[in-house]
Amino acid sequence: MDSRNNMVLDRYGHVTFISRECRINGFPPHSYEGALECKRIGINNIRVSVRHTADDVFVLSHDETISNEARNPDGSIIGGGY
């Protein structure tokens, strides 16, 4: 596990694993595929960041813009933001 994932004890003293934003094994942050991979390898919990966009949609994203998580097909930064 990398530094974005944690191993902690739950209130019963059992080991539980927490993944930050499903960043695991190369999957994009906050992705469905990343969540499935977390479950497959035994991670018990996923920490997500929920944001409310200007067009009244809730999204999973840690940053205020999507440029850290998505790019245009040519690799350039997506303009605008939320």
PDB file of C-alpha atoms in Angstrom:
ATOM      1  CA  MET A   1       0.000   0.000   0.000  1.00  0.00           C
ATOM      2  CA  ASP A   2       1.224   3.490  -0.738  1.00  0.00           C
ATOM      3  CA  SER A   3       1.098   6.630   1.420  1.00  0.00           C
ATOM      4  CA  ARG A   4      -2.431   7.468   0.231  1.00  0.00           C
ATOM      5  CA  ASN A   5      -3.779   4.380   1.988  1.00  0.00           C
ATOM      6  CA  ASN A   6      -3.869   3.712   5.714  1.00  0.00           C
ATOM      7  CA  MET A   7      -4.113   0.775   8.065  1.00  0.00           C
ATOM      8  CA  VAL A   8      -5.911   1.576  11.344  1.00  0.00           C
ATOM      9  CA  LEU A   9      -7.674  -0.224  14.166  1.00  0.00           C
ATOM     10  CA  ASP A  10     -11.459   0.053  14.326  1.00  0.00           C
ATOM     11  CA  ARG A  11     -13.330   0.550  17.592  1.00  0.00           C
ATOM     12  CA  TYR A  12     -13.226  -3.201  18.239  1.00  0.00           C
ATOM     13  CA  GLY A  13      -9.465  -3.431  17.804  1.00  0.00           C
ATOM     14  CA  HIS A  14      -9.685  -5.053  14.366  1.00  0.00           C
ATOM     15  CA  VAL A  15      -7.398  -3.928  11.576  1.00  0.00           C
ATOM     16  CA  THR A  16      -9.210  -1.962   8.880  1.00  0.00           C
ATOM     17  CA  PHE A  17      -7.797  -0.576   5.664  1.00  0.00           C
ATOM     18  CA  ILE A  18      -8.747   2.828   4.269  1.00  0.00           C
ATOM     19  CA  SER A  19      -8.044   3.980   0.725  1.00  0.00           C
ATOM     20  CA  ARG A  20      -7.865   7.680  -0.040  1.00  0.00           C
ATOM     21  CA  GLU A  21      -9.971   8.413  -3.128  1.00  0.00           C
ATOM     22  CA  CYS A  22      -9.582   4.827  -4.479  1.00  0.00           C
ATOM     23  CA  ARG A  23      -6.052   5.661  -5.629  1.00  0.00           C
ATOM     24  CA  ILE A  24      -4.890   2.096  -5.866  1.00  0.00           C
ATOM     25  CA  ASN A  25      -2.944   0.047  -8.423  1.00  0.00           C
ATOM     26  CA  GLY A  26      -2.975   2.832 -11.024  1.00  0.00           C
ATOM     27  CA  PHE A  27      -6.723   3.459 -11.142  1.00  0.00           C
ATOM     28  CA  PRO A  28      -7.898   7.084 -11.440  1.00  0.00           C
ATOM     29  CA  PRO A  29      -8.972   8.798  -8.203  1.00  0.00           C
ATOM     30  CA  HIS A  30     -12.645   8.484  -7.271  1.00  0.00           C
ATOM     31  CA  SER A  31     -13.246   5.895 -10.001  1.00  0.00           C
ATOM     32  CA  TYR A  32     -15.701   3.024  -9.891  1.00  0.00           C
ATOM     33  CA  GLU A  33     -12.949   0.711 -11.104  1.00  0.00           C
ATOM     34  CA  GLY A  34     -10.706   1.883  -8.266  1.00  0.00           C
ATOM     35  CA  ALA A  35     -13.463   1.167  -5.752  1.00  0.00           C
ATOM     36  CA  LEU A  36     -13.898  -2.344  -7.145  1.00  0.00           C
ATOM     37  CA  GLU A  37     -10.132  -2.915  -6.936  1.00  0.00           C
ATOM     38  CA  CYS A  38     -10.130  -1.742  -3.308  1.00  0.00           C
ATOM     39  CA  LYS A  39     -12.855  -4.246  -2.490  1.00  0.00           C
ATOM     40  CA  ARG A  40     -11.070  -7.022  -4.425  1.00  0.00           C
ATOM     41  CA  ILE A  41      -7.835  -6.629  -2.442  1.00  0.00           C
ATOM     42  CA  GLY A  42      -9.566  -6.312   0.933  1.00  0.00           C
ATOM     43  CA  ILE A  43      -9.683  -2.578   1.644  1.00  0.00           C
ATOM     44  CA  ASN A  44     -12.587  -2.007   4.019  1.00  0.00           C
ATOM     45  CA  ASN A  45     -13.207   1.733   3.639  1.00  0.00           C
ATOM     46  CA  ILE A  46     -12.799   4.448   1.024  1.00  0.00           C
ATOM     47  CA  ARG A  47     -12.356   8.129   1.850  1.00  0.00           C
ATOM     48  CA  VAL A  48     -13.940  10.379  -0.773  1.00  0.00           C
ATOM     49  CA  SER A  49     -14.243  14.127  -1.302  1.00  0.00           C
ATOM     50  CA  VAL A  50     -17.660  15.383  -2.407  1.00  0.00           C
ATOM     51  CA  ARG A  51     -18.034  18.752  -4.142  1.00  0.00           C
ATOM     52  CA  HIS A  52     -21.065  20.661  -5.341  1.00  0.00           C
ATOM     53  CA  THR A  53     -20.662  22.170  -8.810  1.00  0.00           C
ATOM     54  CA  ALA A  54     -21.998  25.479 -10.113  1.00  0.00           C
ATOM     55  CA  ASP A  55     -24.524  23.588 -12.255  1.00  0.00           C
ATOM     56  CA  ASP A  56     -25.995  21.887  -9.153  1.00  0.00           C
ATOM     57  CA  VAL A  57     -24.327  18.483  -9.494  1.00  0.00           C
ATOM     58  CA  PHE A  58     -22.508  16.569  -6.765  1.00  0.00           C
ATOM     59  CA  VAL A  59     -19.183  15.065  -7.869  1.00  0.00           C
ATOM     60  CA  LEU A  60     -16.367  13.118  -6.244  1.00  0.00           C
ATOM     61  CA  SER A  61     -13.293  15.313  -6.514  1.00  0.00           C
ATOM     62  CA  HIS A  62     -10.674  16.488  -4.056  1.00  0.00           C
ATOM     63  CA  ASP A  63      -9.596  19.542  -6.042  1.00  0.00           C
ATOM     64  CA  GLU A  64     -11.543  22.625  -7.065  1.00  0.00           C
ATOM     65  CA  THR A  65     -10.757  22.015 -10.736  1.00  0.00           C
ATOM     66  CA  ILE A  66     -10.657  18.785 -12.682  1.00  0.00           C
ATOM     67  CA  SER A  67      -7.256  19.457 -14.215  1.00  0.00           C
ATOM     68  CA  ASN A  68      -5.506  17.204 -11.671  1.00  0.00           C
ATOM     69  CA  GLU A  69      -7.791  14.277 -12.439  1.00  0.00           C
ATOM     70  CA  ALA A  70      -8.630  14.661 -16.137  1.00  0.00           C
ATOM     71  CA  ARG A  71      -7.009  16.051 -19.261  1.00  0.00           C
ATOM     72  CA  ASN A  72      -7.954  16.768 -22.858  1.00  0.00           C
ATOM     73  CA  PRO A  73      -7.130  13.965 -25.330  1.00  0.00           C
ATOM     74  CA  ASP A  74      -3.907  15.792 -26.274  1.00  0.00           C
ATOM     75  CA  GLY A  75      -2.801  15.922 -22.607  1.00  0.00           C
ATOM     76  CA  SER A  76      -3.459  19.659 -22.167  1.00  0.00           C
ATOM     77  CA  ILE A  77      -5.254  21.049 -19.103  1.00  0.00           C
ATOM     78  CA  ILE A  78      -9.021  21.316 -19.367  1.00  0.00           C
ATOM     79  CA  GLY A  79     -10.040  24.989 -19.292  1.00  0.00           C
ATOM     80  CA  GLY A  80     -12.617  26.555 -17.034  1.00  0.00           C
ATOM     81  CA  GLY A  81     -13.069  24.268 -14.067  1.00  0.00           C
ATOM     82  CA  TYR A  82     -16.373  23.460 -12.433  1.00  0.00           C
TER      83      TYR A  82
END
